[in-house]
Amino acid sequence: MFGIIEEINMKNVIIRTFDMRRVVMPNSRFLKKAIKTYSAEEFLRLQVSVVVDINMDMPLVLQETLRVVNDLPFILNKQYTQVLLDSFDDKKAKVNIQLFFNPNS
């Protein structure tokens, strides 16, 4: 699970996930598993998949997606951003976007 810790109390920890859900986790879960603090990192790698219509101009989709992603202010190491065609069928294509970003921005 990924998110931002909003509250820690005697019984549980409240986490706000990136899709804005509020999750209450008992403290016992944190005693049994390691916790990774991503805010201590300078940058993180993220992969996002999107589905597009197969009839679109795929080279243009890949090129414009790369441009738009790299124009975002929190993207780091822009030379390593990748936009790749992953799979396709007769109706849709799956495109993977791999990027580095600052988790503290």
CSV table of C-alpha atoms in Angstrom, one decimal:
chain,number,residue,atom,x,y,z
A,1,MET,CA,0.0,0.0,0.0
A,2,PHE,CA,1.2,3.5,-0.9
A,3,GLY,CA,0.1,6.7,0.7
A,4,ILE,CA,0.7,9.5,3.2
A,5,ILE,CA,0.5,8.9,6.9
A,6,GLU,CA,-2.0,11.4,8.3
A,7,GLU,CA,-2.2,10.3,11.9
A,8,ILE,CA,-0.6,7.9,14.3
A,9,ASN,CA,-2.3,7.0,17.6
A,10,MET,CA,-2.1,4.3,20.2
A,11,LYS,CA,-4.2,1.7,18.3
A,12,ASN,CA,-3.7,2.5,14.6
A,13,VAL,CA,-2.2,4.5,11.8
A,14,ILE,CA,-4.4,6.4,9.3
A,15,ILE,CA,-3.1,6.5,5.8
A,16,ARG,CA,-4.4,8.6,2.8
A,17,THR,CA,-3.8,6.6,-0.3
A,18,PHE,CA,-3.0,8.2,-3.6
A,19,ASP,CA,-6.5,7.6,-4.8
A,20,MET,CA,-7.7,9.6,-1.8
A,21,ARG,CA,-9.1,6.7,0.2
A,22,ARG,CA,-8.6,6.9,4.0
A,23,VAL,CA,-7.2,3.6,5.3
A,24,VAL,CA,-7.0,2.7,9.0
A,25,MET,CA,-4.3,0.1,9.8
A,26,PRO,CA,-3.7,-1.4,13.2
A,27,ASN,CA,-0.3,-0.8,14.6
A,28,SER,CA,0.3,-4.6,14.8
A,29,ARG,CA,0.7,-4.6,11.0
A,30,PHE,CA,3.6,-2.2,11.3
A,31,LEU,CA,5.4,-4.4,13.9
A,32,LYS,CA,5.4,-7.4,11.6
A,33,LYS,CA,6.5,-5.8,8.3
A,34,ALA,CA,9.1,-3.4,7.2
A,35,ILE,CA,8.0,0.1,6.2
A,36,LYS,CA,9.6,2.1,3.4
A,37,THR,CA,9.7,5.9,3.8
A,38,TYR,CA,9.6,7.2,0.2
A,39,SER,CA,9.7,10.8,1.3
A,40,ALA,CA,13.3,10.2,2.3
A,41,GLU,CA,14.2,9.4,-1.3
A,42,GLU,CA,15.4,12.1,-3.8
A,43,PHE,CA,13.5,10.4,-6.6
A,44,LEU,CA,11.3,7.4,-7.4
A,45,ARG,CA,10.6,5.4,-10.5
A,46,LEU,CA,6.9,5.0,-11.4
A,47,GLN,CA,5.3,3.0,-14.2
A,48,VAL,CA,1.8,3.9,-15.4
A,49,SER,CA,-0.2,2.0,-18.0
A,50,VAL,CA,-2.8,3.7,-20.3
A,51,VAL,CA,-5.0,2.2,-22.9
A,52,VAL,CA,-5.6,4.0,-26.2
A,53,ASP,CA,-7.7,3.3,-29.3
A,54,ILE,CA,-5.7,1.1,-31.8
A,55,ASN,CA,-6.8,3.4,-34.7
A,56,MET,CA,-4.8,6.3,-33.3
A,57,ASP,CA,-1.5,7.3,-34.9
A,58,MET,CA,0.7,5.3,-32.5
A,59,PRO,CA,4.0,6.9,-33.2
A,60,LEU,CA,2.4,10.3,-32.6
A,61,VAL,CA,0.7,9.0,-29.4
A,62,LEU,CA,4.1,7.8,-28.0
A,63,GLN,CA,5.9,11.0,-29.0
A,64,GLU,CA,3.2,13.4,-27.6
A,65,THR,CA,2.9,11.3,-24.4
A,66,LEU,CA,6.6,11.6,-23.8
A,67,ARG,CA,6.6,15.3,-24.4
A,68,VAL,CA,3.6,15.9,-22.1
A,69,VAL,CA,5.1,13.8,-19.3
A,70,ASN,CA,8.5,15.4,-19.5
A,71,ASP,CA,6.9,18.9,-19.4
A,72,LEU,CA,5.5,18.1,-15.9
A,73,PRO,CA,7.5,20.1,-13.3
A,74,PHE,CA,8.0,17.2,-10.9
A,75,ILE,CA,9.6,14.9,-13.5
A,76,LEU,CA,13.3,14.2,-12.9
A,77,ASN,CA,15.9,12.5,-15.1
A,78,LYS,CA,13.8,13.3,-18.1
A,79,GLN,CA,16.3,11.5,-20.4
A,80,TYR,CA,15.2,8.2,-18.8
A,81,THR,CA,11.4,8.7,-19.3
A,82,GLN,CA,10.1,6.0,-21.5
A,83,VAL,CA,6.8,5.6,-23.3
A,84,LEU,CA,6.5,2.1,-24.8
A,85,LEU,CA,3.9,0.1,-26.6
A,86,ASP,CA,3.2,-2.9,-24.4
A,87,SER,CA,0.5,-4.9,-26.1
A,88,PHE,CA,-2.4,-4.5,-28.4
A,89,ASP,CA,-5.5,-6.2,-29.9
A,90,ASP,CA,-7.9,-5.3,-32.7
A,91,LYS,CA,-9.5,-2.5,-30.5
A,92,LYS,CA,-7.0,-1.1,-28.1
A,93,ALA,CA,-3.3,-0.7,-27.3
A,94,LYS,CA,-1.7,-0.7,-23.9
A,95,VAL,CA,1.1,2.0,-23.5
A,96,ASN,CA,3.5,1.9,-20.5
A,97,ILE,CA,4.9,5.1,-19.2
A,98,GLN,CA,8.0,4.9,-17.0
A,99,LEU,CA,9.2,8.0,-15.3
A,100,PHE,CA,11.2,9.3,-12.4
A,101,PHE,CA,9.7,11.9,-10.0
A,102,ASN,CA,10.3,13.8,-6.8
A,103,PRO,CA,8.1,12.3,-4.1
A,104,ASN,CA,8.3,15.4,-2.1
A,105,SER,CA,7.1,17.8,-4.8
